[in-house]
């Protein structure tokens, strides 16, 4: 099938954050076009967004139900191929489920659903539909994160023992939700955000990153969550001890009240022979450590990186020294997702490199993680008073 895939977006209306990132990233490699959308909870704003995007008015809808029903009866060479879900969390499950059941592939924002039960149900829907489902956990989309995973897989660090992850932001240090700030308002409301605040919003990214790089799952948690801002119903900060498969031990801390921090995500992984560290603020470099040797800084796009990791090479567009970043990480997921859809539609089996994007199982793990962190934080178990 030699054509662009057609995307129908839900969310991403005027003033929204991540919808525009998805639109730019999806189009970056020329494999996808934005063909339709129900962009806003307010139908008037949805049409306004459609005009800004120069879409045909007939392809801009007042809500997602209208979009699915109308697109499903368009000729096959016009109708959308997949739906991109970029709404607040409470809408992910109903929209993704309806889109799959109508016969569309889905790319969905995280956290995947509001509850573990919904996540399990969505997996069944994905399986029954036979459609492709992608979950936008951004950070495995970075080439140097893919390199880190491959170095671990190739045994370059020896047996992995220790993971440390910090993900800190400061934008929720004050109660800006009380002034109606769009992104803060729904994130601090359990009915729209789910059981976790900071842990659901950015903790799930951190957990997903640790599992992606190590290839080992989190099995046990001891967590402490805080709501520092008075009156806030959900956590805005937390610490977590992790036990992972294969004897790995970890520490994670996440915060959205760490004043002046922007999107400061870092991970350190240590094995018996070496270690790596990666910092999202400097994503083109991976720090690589080996016992008895000088610490090295590996640069994205260089031959030695590309020779070591096919996944890093495939997800890198321009030579070393010319930075790639956030948009490209999203684009890498979209590119692999598109290749997987196209392979399936051509009746071919997608290869492992194409399938390197998060999916429904990552979504279930994310929901279990949120639930267990909240449960652990409430339980008080494990702490001993001095
Ligand atoms: P936002 O508040 O900026 O935008 C949400 C948009 O969705 C708005 O335009 C709103 O009108 C629209 N919307 C709400 N309900 C709708 C419905 N039923 N139908 C159509 N449109 C609807 O939110 P945001 O910050 O862009 O976050 C959106 C989602 O993206 C969240 O789930 C969030 O967790 C996720 N997110 C992911 C990343 C990442 O790195 N992957 C980063 C930021 C946000």
GROMACS .gro file of C-alpha atoms and ligand atoms in nm:
model
  430
    1UNK     CA    1   0.000   0.000   0.000
    2UNK     CA    2   0.190   0.302  -0.126
    3UNK     CA    3   0.003   0.589   0.035
    4UNK     CA    4  -0.011   0.798   0.349
    5UNK     CA    5  -0.219   0.674   0.640
    6UNK     CA    6  -0.510   0.902   0.728
    7UNK     CA    7  -0.538   1.004   1.092
    8UNK     CA    8  -0.855   1.115   1.271
    9UNK     CA    9  -0.772   1.300   1.589
   10UNK     CA   10  -0.981   1.327   1.905
   11UNK     CA   11  -0.866   1.612   2.132
   12UNK     CA   12  -0.598   1.866   2.050
   13UNK     CA   13  -0.830   2.165   2.023
   14UNK     CA   14  -0.732   2.532   2.056
   15UNK     CA   15  -0.487   2.581   2.346
   16UNK     CA   16  -0.435   2.208   2.404
   17UNK     CA   17  -0.083   2.083   2.469
   18UNK     CA   18  -0.018   1.738   2.329
   19UNK     CA   19  -0.254   1.726   2.031
   20UNK     CA   20  -0.036   1.966   1.830
   21UNK     CA   21   0.275   1.765   1.922
   22UNK     CA   22   0.103   1.452   1.783
   23UNK     CA   23   0.001   1.631   1.464
   24UNK     CA   24   0.352   1.763   1.397
   25UNK     CA   25   0.519   1.433   1.488
   26UNK     CA   26   0.279   1.213   1.291
   27UNK     CA   27   0.349   1.416   0.975
   28UNK     CA   28   0.727   1.434   1.019
   29UNK     CA   29   0.819   1.129   0.810
   30UNK     CA   30   0.558   1.172   0.537
   31UNK     CA   31   0.379   0.847   0.627
   32UNK     CA   32   0.069   1.003   0.788
   33UNK     CA   33  -0.166   1.292   0.714
   34UNK     CA   34  -0.425   1.455   0.941
   35UNK     CA   35  -0.750   1.387   0.757
   36UNK     CA   36  -1.026   1.442   1.013
   37UNK     CA   37  -1.091   1.525   1.374
   38UNK     CA   38  -1.320   1.591   1.666
   39UNK     CA   39  -1.069   1.823   1.824
   40UNK     CA   40  -1.240   1.966   2.127
   41UNK     CA   41  -1.503   1.890   2.389
   42UNK     CA   42  -1.670   2.205   2.255
   43UNK     CA   43  -1.795   2.147   1.895
   44UNK     CA   44  -1.746   2.515   1.806
   45UNK     CA   45  -1.378   2.496   1.904
   46UNK     CA   46  -1.344   2.166   1.716
   47UNK     CA   47  -1.454   2.345   1.395
   48UNK     CA   48  -1.221   2.636   1.473
   49UNK     CA   49  -0.929   2.389   1.496
   50UNK     CA   50  -1.036   2.222   1.173
   51UNK     CA   51  -1.025   2.563   0.999
   52UNK     CA   52  -0.678   2.634   1.138
   53UNK     CA   53  -0.563   2.299   1.002
   54UNK     CA   54  -0.725   2.373   0.663
   55UNK     CA   55  -0.933   2.055   0.677
   56UNK     CA   56  -1.245   2.012   0.467
   57UNK     CA   57  -1.538   2.117   0.692
   58UNK     CA   58  -1.709   1.784   0.614
   59UNK     CA   59  -1.423   1.602   0.793
   60UNK     CA   60  -1.440   1.809   1.112
   61UNK     CA   61  -1.684   1.673   1.367
   62UNK     CA   62  -1.863   1.789   1.680
   63UNK     CA   63  -1.773   1.478   1.878
   64UNK     CA   64  -1.593   1.145   1.838
   65UNK     CA   65  -1.913   0.939   1.793
   66UNK     CA   66  -2.005   1.153   1.491
   67UNK     CA   67  -1.654   1.114   1.351
   68UNK     CA   68  -1.650   0.735   1.384
   69UNK     CA   69  -1.999   0.693   1.234
   70UNK     CA   70  -1.936   0.928   0.939
   71UNK     CA   71  -1.583   0.804   0.860
   72UNK     CA   72  -1.689   0.438   0.870
   73UNK     CA   73  -1.922   0.487   0.571
   74UNK     CA   74  -1.681   0.687   0.355
   75UNK     CA   75  -1.517   0.505   0.062
   76UNK     CA   76  -1.210   0.306   0.168
   77UNK     CA   77  -0.976   0.539  -0.020
   78UNK     CA   78  -1.102   0.842   0.174
   79UNK     CA   79  -1.186   0.727   0.525
   80UNK     CA   80  -0.941   0.753   0.814
   81UNK     CA   81  -0.718   0.454   0.888
   82UNK     CA   82  -0.665   0.525   1.255
   83UNK     CA   83  -0.773   0.739   1.547
   84UNK     CA   84  -0.531   0.935   1.762
   85UNK     CA   85  -0.665   0.991   2.116
   86UNK     CA   86  -0.519   1.303   2.281
   87UNK     CA   87  -0.793   1.393   2.530
   88UNK     CA   88  -0.770   1.397   2.911
   89UNK     CA   89  -0.743   1.050   3.068
   90UNK     CA   90  -1.113   0.984   3.141
   91UNK     CA   91  -1.192   0.979   2.768
   92UNK     CA   92  -0.916   0.742   2.653
   93UNK     CA   93  -1.103   0.416   2.718
   94UNK     CA   94  -1.443   0.497   2.564
   95UNK     CA   95  -1.288   0.659   2.256
   96UNK     CA   96  -1.023   0.388   2.197
   97UNK     CA   97  -1.279   0.110   2.248
   98UNK     CA   98  -1.535   0.268   2.013
   99UNK     CA   99  -1.268   0.335   1.747
  100UNK     CA  100  -1.141  -0.025   1.755
  101UNK     CA  101  -1.494  -0.163   1.746
  102UNK     CA  102  -1.571   0.056   1.443
  103UNK     CA  103  -1.270  -0.095   1.266
  104UNK     CA  104  -0.999   0.169   1.311
  105UNK     CA  105  -0.644   0.128   1.443
  106UNK     CA  106  -0.567   0.344   1.749
  107UNK     CA  107  -0.280   0.550   1.884
  108UNK     CA  108  -0.371   0.652   2.240
  109UNK     CA  109  -0.225   0.883   2.500
  110UNK     CA  110  -0.122   0.756   2.842
  111UNK     CA  111  -0.229   0.658   3.102
  112UNK     CA  112  -0.427   0.417   2.887
  113UNK     CA  113  -0.747   0.409   3.095
  114UNK     CA  114  -0.884   0.511   3.435
  115UNK     CA  115  -0.876   0.165   3.596
  116UNK     CA  116  -0.708  -0.175   3.564
  117UNK     CA  117  -1.046  -0.331   3.476
  118UNK     CA  118  -1.085  -0.095   3.180
  119UNK     CA  119  -0.728  -0.169   3.072
  120UNK     CA  120  -0.794  -0.545   3.075
  121UNK     CA  121  -1.116  -0.494   2.881
  122UNK     CA  122  -0.937  -0.281   2.624
  123UNK     CA  123  -0.682  -0.556   2.566
  124UNK     CA  124  -0.968  -0.793   2.481
  125UNK     CA  125  -1.113  -0.535   2.242
  126UNK     CA  126  -0.774  -0.489   2.073
  127UNK     CA  127  -0.734  -0.866   2.032
  128UNK     CA  128  -1.087  -0.913   1.898
  129UNK     CA  129  -1.052  -0.626   1.652
  130UNK     CA  130  -0.721  -0.744   1.506
  131UNK     CA  131  -0.627  -0.376   1.481
  132UNK     CA  132  -0.298  -0.210   1.581
  133UNK     CA  133  -0.292  -0.028   1.914
  134UNK     CA  134  -0.013   0.212   2.013
  135UNK     CA  135   0.032   0.388   2.347
  136UNK     CA  136   0.220   0.717   2.354
  137UNK     CA  137   0.478   0.657   2.626
  138UNK     CA  138   0.716   0.906   2.471
  139UNK     CA  139   1.056   0.814   2.614
  140UNK     CA  140   1.124   0.475   2.447
  141UNK     CA  141   1.096   0.679   2.126
  142UNK     CA  142   1.437   0.841   2.181
  143UNK     CA  143   1.729   0.683   1.988
  144UNK     CA  144   1.967   0.695   2.286
  145UNK     CA  145   1.709   0.518   2.504
  146UNK     CA  146   1.688   0.249   2.237
  147UNK     CA  147   2.067   0.227   2.244
  148UNK     CA  148   2.057   0.192   2.625
  149UNK     CA  149   1.809  -0.095   2.591
  150UNK     CA  150   2.030  -0.266   2.331
  151UNK     CA  151   2.345  -0.226   2.546
  152UNK     CA  152   2.160  -0.396   2.833
  153UNK     CA  153   2.030  -0.670   2.600
  154UNK     CA  154   2.379  -0.730   2.458
  155UNK     CA  155   2.513  -0.778   2.813
  156UNK     CA  156   2.749  -0.477   2.792
  157UNK     CA  157   2.660  -0.374   3.148
  158UNK     CA  158   2.675  -0.727   3.288
  159UNK     CA  159   2.390  -0.839   3.511
  160UNK     CA  160   2.167  -0.543   3.593
  161UNK     CA  161   2.140  -0.465   3.965
  162UNK     CA  162   2.025  -0.107   4.022
  163UNK     CA  163   1.795   0.150   3.860
  164UNK     CA  164   1.745   0.510   3.972
  165UNK     CA  165   1.488   0.734   3.804
  166UNK     CA  166   1.395   1.090   3.881
  167UNK     CA  167   1.121   1.275   3.698
  168UNK     CA  168   1.069   1.624   3.833
  169UNK     CA  169   0.864   1.921   3.719
  170UNK     CA  170   0.765   2.239   3.903
  171UNK     CA  171   0.463   2.370   3.716
  172UNK     CA  172   0.212   2.254   3.982
  173UNK     CA  173   0.397   2.417   4.276
  174UNK     CA  174   0.102   2.658   4.318
  175UNK     CA  175  -0.273   2.582   4.298
  176UNK     CA  176  -0.297   2.706   3.938
  177UNK     CA  177  -0.596   2.476   3.887
  178UNK     CA  178  -0.796   2.720   4.100
  179UNK     CA  179  -0.735   2.988   3.834
  180UNK     CA  180  -0.870   2.750   3.569
  181UNK     CA  181  -0.535   2.667   3.405
  182UNK     CA  182  -0.644   2.421   3.136
  183UNK     CA  183  -0.386   2.145   3.178
  184UNK     CA  184  -0.382   2.168   3.561
  185UNK     CA  185  -0.762   2.168   3.601
  186UNK     CA  186  -0.829   1.817   3.477
  187UNK     CA  187  -0.496   1.670   3.599
  188UNK     CA  188  -0.586   1.753   3.962
  189UNK     CA  189  -0.943   1.620   3.934
  190UNK     CA  190  -0.973   1.246   4.015
  191UNK     CA  191  -1.281   1.217   3.792
  192UNK     CA  192  -1.077   1.317   3.486
  193UNK     CA  193  -0.728   1.211   3.585
  194UNK     CA  194  -0.785   0.882   3.772
  195UNK     CA  195  -0.648   0.756   4.105
  196UNK     CA  196  -0.303   0.907   4.052
  197UNK     CA  197  -0.199   1.268   4.007
  198UNK     CA  198   0.174   1.308   3.955
  199UNK     CA  199   0.220   0.929   3.966
  200UNK     CA  200  -0.028   0.883   3.680
  201UNK     CA  201   0.086   1.182   3.478
  202UNK     CA  202   0.464   1.136   3.487
  203UNK     CA  203   0.530   0.839   3.721
  204UNK     CA  204   0.391   0.604   3.457
  205UNK     CA  205   0.642   0.742   3.203
  206UNK     CA  206   0.926   0.680   3.450
  207UNK     CA  207   0.813   0.324   3.526
  208UNK     CA  208   0.770   0.250   3.155
  209UNK     CA  209   1.118   0.384   3.081
  210UNK     CA  210   1.279   0.168   3.353
  211UNK     CA  211   1.102  -0.143   3.223
  212UNK     CA  212   1.185  -0.065   2.860
  213UNK     CA  213   1.558  -0.018   2.916
  214UNK     CA  214   1.608  -0.310   3.157
  215UNK     CA  215   1.362  -0.548   2.986
  216UNK     CA  216   1.250  -0.640   3.341
  217UNK     CA  217   0.913  -0.563   3.494
  218UNK     CA  218   0.840  -0.395   3.826
  219UNK     CA  219   0.706  -0.660   4.064
  220UNK     CA  220   0.688  -0.492   4.409
  221UNK     CA  221   0.647  -0.137   4.531
  222UNK     CA  222   0.685   0.060   4.854
  223UNK     CA  223   0.552   0.409   4.793
  224UNK     CA  224   0.499   0.738   4.971
  225UNK     CA  225   0.277   0.997   4.800
  226UNK     CA  226   0.223   1.360   4.896
  227UNK     CA  227  -0.021   1.637   4.809
  228UNK     CA  228   0.180   1.941   4.909
  229UNK     CA  229  -0.056   2.201   4.766
  230UNK     CA  230  -0.340   2.261   5.010
  231UNK     CA  231  -0.676   2.129   4.899
  232UNK     CA  232  -0.536   1.927   4.610
  233UNK     CA  233  -0.715   1.592   4.589
  234UNK     CA  234  -0.441   1.400   4.408
  235UNK     CA  235  -0.069   1.352   4.473
  236UNK     CA  236   0.170   1.611   4.336
  237UNK     CA  237   0.488   1.439   4.454
  238UNK     CA  238   0.608   1.093   4.555
  239UNK     CA  239   0.888   0.847   4.629
  240UNK     CA  240   0.890   0.482   4.543
  241UNK     CA  241   1.115   0.185   4.615
  242UNK     CA  242   1.101  -0.071   4.338
  243UNK     CA  243   1.170  -0.441   4.315
  244UNK     CA  244   1.198  -0.563   3.959
  245UNK     CA  245   1.231  -0.899   3.789
  246UNK     CA  246   1.575  -1.060   3.779
  247UNK     CA  247   1.676  -0.923   4.120
  248UNK     CA  248   1.691  -0.557   4.009
  249UNK     CA  249   1.631  -0.296   4.279
  250UNK     CA  250   1.523   0.058   4.206
  251UNK     CA  251   1.439   0.400   4.345
  252UNK     CA  252   1.203   0.639   4.171
  253UNK     CA  253   1.099   0.988   4.267
  254UNK     CA  254   0.855   1.204   4.080
  255UNK     CA  255   0.738   1.554   4.158
  256UNK     CA  256   0.539   1.834   4.001
  257UNK     CA  257   0.610   2.081   4.282
  258UNK     CA  258   0.990   2.090   4.232
  259UNK     CA  259   1.011   2.465   4.170
  260UNK     CA  260   1.176   2.570   3.843
  261UNK     CA  261   1.222   2.217   3.714
  262UNK     CA  262   1.070   2.190   3.367
  263UNK     CA  263   1.073   1.835   3.230
  264UNK     CA  264   1.369   1.693   3.417
  265UNK     CA  265   1.365   1.317   3.358
  266UNK     CA  266   1.683   1.116   3.421
  267UNK     CA  267   1.761   0.748   3.452
  268UNK     CA  268   2.067   0.564   3.577
  269UNK     CA  269   2.109   0.187   3.530
  270UNK     CA  270   2.397  -0.011   3.683
  271UNK     CA  271   2.507  -0.368   3.618
  272UNK     CA  272   2.794  -0.584   3.739
  273UNK     CA  273   3.026  -0.456   3.462
  274UNK     CA  274   2.904  -0.109   3.372
  275UNK     CA  275   2.632   0.152   3.376
  276UNK     CA  276   2.446   0.407   3.169
  277UNK     CA  277   2.278   0.737   3.239
  278UNK     CA  278   2.039   0.932   3.018
  279UNK     CA  279   1.895   1.277   3.073
  280UNK     CA  280   1.591   1.394   2.878
  281UNK     CA  281   1.721   1.752   2.884
  282UNK     CA  282   2.023   1.632   2.684
  283UNK     CA  283   1.866   1.348   2.486
  284UNK     CA  284   2.126   1.312   2.210
  285UNK     CA  285   2.386   1.177   2.451
  286UNK     CA  286   2.412   0.856   2.651
  287UNK     CA  287   2.672   0.833   2.929
  288UNK     CA  288   2.830   0.487   2.924
  289UNK     CA  289   3.042   0.356   3.214
  290UNK     CA  290   3.260   0.046   3.248
  291UNK     CA  291   3.463  -0.076   3.544
  292UNK     CA  292   3.823   0.049   3.524
  293UNK     CA  293   3.763   0.270   3.218
  294UNK     CA  294   3.705   0.640   3.167
  295UNK     CA  295   3.336   0.735   3.143
  296UNK     CA  296   3.229   0.782   2.779
  297UNK     CA  297   2.970   1.008   2.618
  298UNK     CA  298   2.807   0.847   2.315
  299UNK     CA  299   2.646   1.077   2.057
  300UNK     CA  300   2.325   1.008   1.866
  301UNK     CA  301   2.371   0.966   1.491
  302UNK     CA  302   2.735   0.849   1.510
  303UNK     CA  303   2.851   0.531   1.337
  304UNK     CA  304   2.952   0.357   1.661
  305UNK     CA  305   2.597   0.407   1.797
  306UNK     CA  306   2.430   0.296   1.474
  307UNK     CA  307   2.654  -0.012   1.453
  308UNK     CA  308   2.561  -0.106   1.809
  309UNK     CA  309   2.185  -0.055   1.784
  310UNK     CA  310   1.967  -0.101   1.476
  311UNK     CA  311   1.675   0.052   1.666
  312UNK     CA  312   1.876   0.367   1.746
  313UNK     CA  313   1.998   0.391   1.385
  314UNK     CA  314   1.647   0.350   1.244
  315UNK     CA  315   1.503   0.619   1.471
  316UNK     CA  316   1.768   0.880   1.398
  317UNK     CA  317   1.725   1.117   1.103
  318UNK     CA  318   2.017   1.357   1.088
  319UNK     CA  319   2.393   1.327   1.152
  320UNK     CA  320   2.552   1.357   1.497
  321UNK     CA  321   2.589   1.711   1.626
  322UNK     CA  322   2.250   1.825   1.494
  323UNK     CA  323   2.011   1.768   1.785
  324UNK     CA  324   1.689   1.570   1.764
  325UNK     CA  325   1.440   1.570   2.049
  326UNK     CA  326   1.083   1.552   2.170
  327UNK     CA  327   0.898   1.579   1.839
  328UNK     CA  328   1.124   1.316   1.684
  329UNK     CA  329   1.059   1.077   1.976
  330UNK     CA  330   0.684   1.099   1.910
  331UNK     CA  331   0.754   1.070   1.536
  332UNK     CA  332   0.951   0.749   1.592
  333UNK     CA  333   0.650   0.587   1.758
  334UNK     CA  334   0.423   0.710   1.480
  335UNK     CA  335   0.663   0.588   1.214
  336UNK     CA  336   0.684   0.236   1.362
  337UNK     CA  337   0.309   0.234   1.421
  338UNK     CA  338   0.248   0.332   1.054
  339UNK     CA  339   0.488   0.066   0.926
  340UNK     CA  340   0.313  -0.194   1.141
  341UNK     CA  341  -0.031  -0.090   1.013
  342UNK     CA  342   0.090  -0.091   0.651
  343UNK     CA  343   0.257  -0.432   0.691
  344UNK     CA  344  -0.058  -0.581   0.844
  345UNK     CA  345  -0.280  -0.433   0.575
  346UNK     CA  346  -0.050  -0.582   0.312
  347UNK     CA  347  -0.088  -0.922   0.481
  348UNK     CA  348   0.277  -0.924   0.591
  349UNK     CA  349   0.418  -0.981   0.940
  350UNK     CA  350   0.568  -0.661   1.089
  351UNK     CA  351   0.931  -0.711   1.195
  352UNK     CA  352   1.064  -0.656   1.549
  353UNK     CA  353   1.199  -0.308   1.469
  354UNK     CA  354   0.858  -0.193   1.342
  355UNK     CA  355   0.692  -0.333   1.654
  356UNK     CA  356   0.918  -0.123   1.879
  357UNK     CA  357   0.648   0.108   2.017
  358UNK     CA  358   0.448   0.079   2.342
  359UNK     CA  359   0.116  -0.104   2.325
  360UNK     CA  360  -0.176  -0.235   2.522
  361UNK     CA  361   0.035  -0.449   2.761
  362UNK     CA  362   0.237  -0.141   2.857
  363UNK     CA  363  -0.094   0.030   2.921
  364UNK     CA  364  -0.208  -0.246   3.156
  365UNK     CA  365   0.125  -0.234   3.341
  366UNK     CA  366   0.088   0.143   3.375
  367UNK     CA  367  -0.257   0.110   3.529
  368UNK     CA  368  -0.145  -0.166   3.768
  369UNK     CA  369   0.152   0.054   3.864
  370UNK     CA  370  -0.068   0.356   3.946
  371UNK     CA  371  -0.310   0.141   4.147
  372UNK     CA  372  -0.035  -0.029   4.348
  373UNK     CA  373   0.154   0.295   4.419
  374UNK     CA  374  -0.164   0.455   4.552
  375UNK     CA  375  -0.247   0.141   4.755
  376UNK     CA  376   0.104   0.120   4.898
  377UNK     CA  377   0.111   0.490   4.986
  378UNK     CA  378  -0.218   0.456   5.177
  379UNK     CA  379  -0.121   0.136   5.358
  380UNK     CA  380   0.157   0.274   5.580
  381UNK     CA  381   0.308  -0.074   5.572
  382UNK     CA  382   0.686  -0.106   5.592
  383UNK     CA  383   0.764   0.222   5.769
  384UNK     CA  384   0.901   0.212   6.121
  385UNK     CA  385   0.886   0.519   6.345
  386UNK     CA  386   1.211   0.631   6.512
  387LIG     P1  387  -0.512   1.955   2.733
  387LIG     O1  388  -0.601   1.993   2.842
  387LIG     O2  389  -0.405   2.051   2.690
  387LIG     O3  390  -0.595   1.921   2.601
  387LIG     C1  391  -0.702   1.830   2.601
  387LIG     C2  392  -0.785   1.852   2.474
  387LIG     O4  393  -0.880   1.747   2.464
  387LIG     C3  394  -0.865   1.983   2.473
  387LIG     O5  395  -0.862   2.039   2.344
  387LIG     C4  396  -1.007   1.936   2.507
  387LIG     O6  397  -1.110   2.023   2.459
  387LIG     C5  398  -1.009   1.805   2.435
  387LIG     N1  399  -1.115   1.714   2.477
  387LIG     C6  400  -1.152   1.682   2.604
  387LIG     N2  401  -1.250   1.589   2.602
  387LIG     C7  402  -1.276   1.565   2.471
  387LIG     C8  403  -1.369   1.481   2.403
  387LIG     N3  404  -1.453   1.402   2.468
  387LIG     N4  405  -1.369   1.485   2.267
  387LIG     C9  406  -1.285   1.563   2.197
  387LIG     N5  407  -1.194   1.643   2.257
  387LIG    C10  408  -1.190   1.644   2.392
  387LIG     O7  409  -0.445   1.816   2.773
  387LIG     P2  410  -0.299   1.767   2.736
  387LIG     O8  411  -0.202   1.823   2.831
  387LIG     O9  412  -0.277   1.786   2.591
  387LIG    O10  413  -0.314   1.611   2.772
  387LIG    C11  414  -0.396   1.526   2.694
  387LIG    C12  415  -0.353   1.381   2.714
  387LIG    O11  416  -0.218   1.366   2.674
  387LIG    C13  417  -0.357   1.334   2.860
  387LIG    O12  418  -0.404   1.203   2.866
  387LIG    C14  419  -0.213   1.342   2.907
  387LIG    O13  420  -0.183   1.247   3.007
  387LIG    C15  421  -0.140   1.310   2.779
  387LIG     N6  422  -0.005   1.371   2.771
  387LIG    C16  423   0.098   1.291   2.731
  387LIG    C17  424   0.225   1.342   2.718
  387LIG    C18  425   0.336   1.254   2.668
  387LIG    O14  426   0.454   1.285   2.685
  387LIG     N7  427   0.306   1.142   2.606
  387LIG    C19  428   0.250   1.476   2.748
  387LIG    C20  429   0.140   1.556   2.786
  387LIG    C21  430   0.014   1.503   2.796
   0.00000   0.00000   0.00000
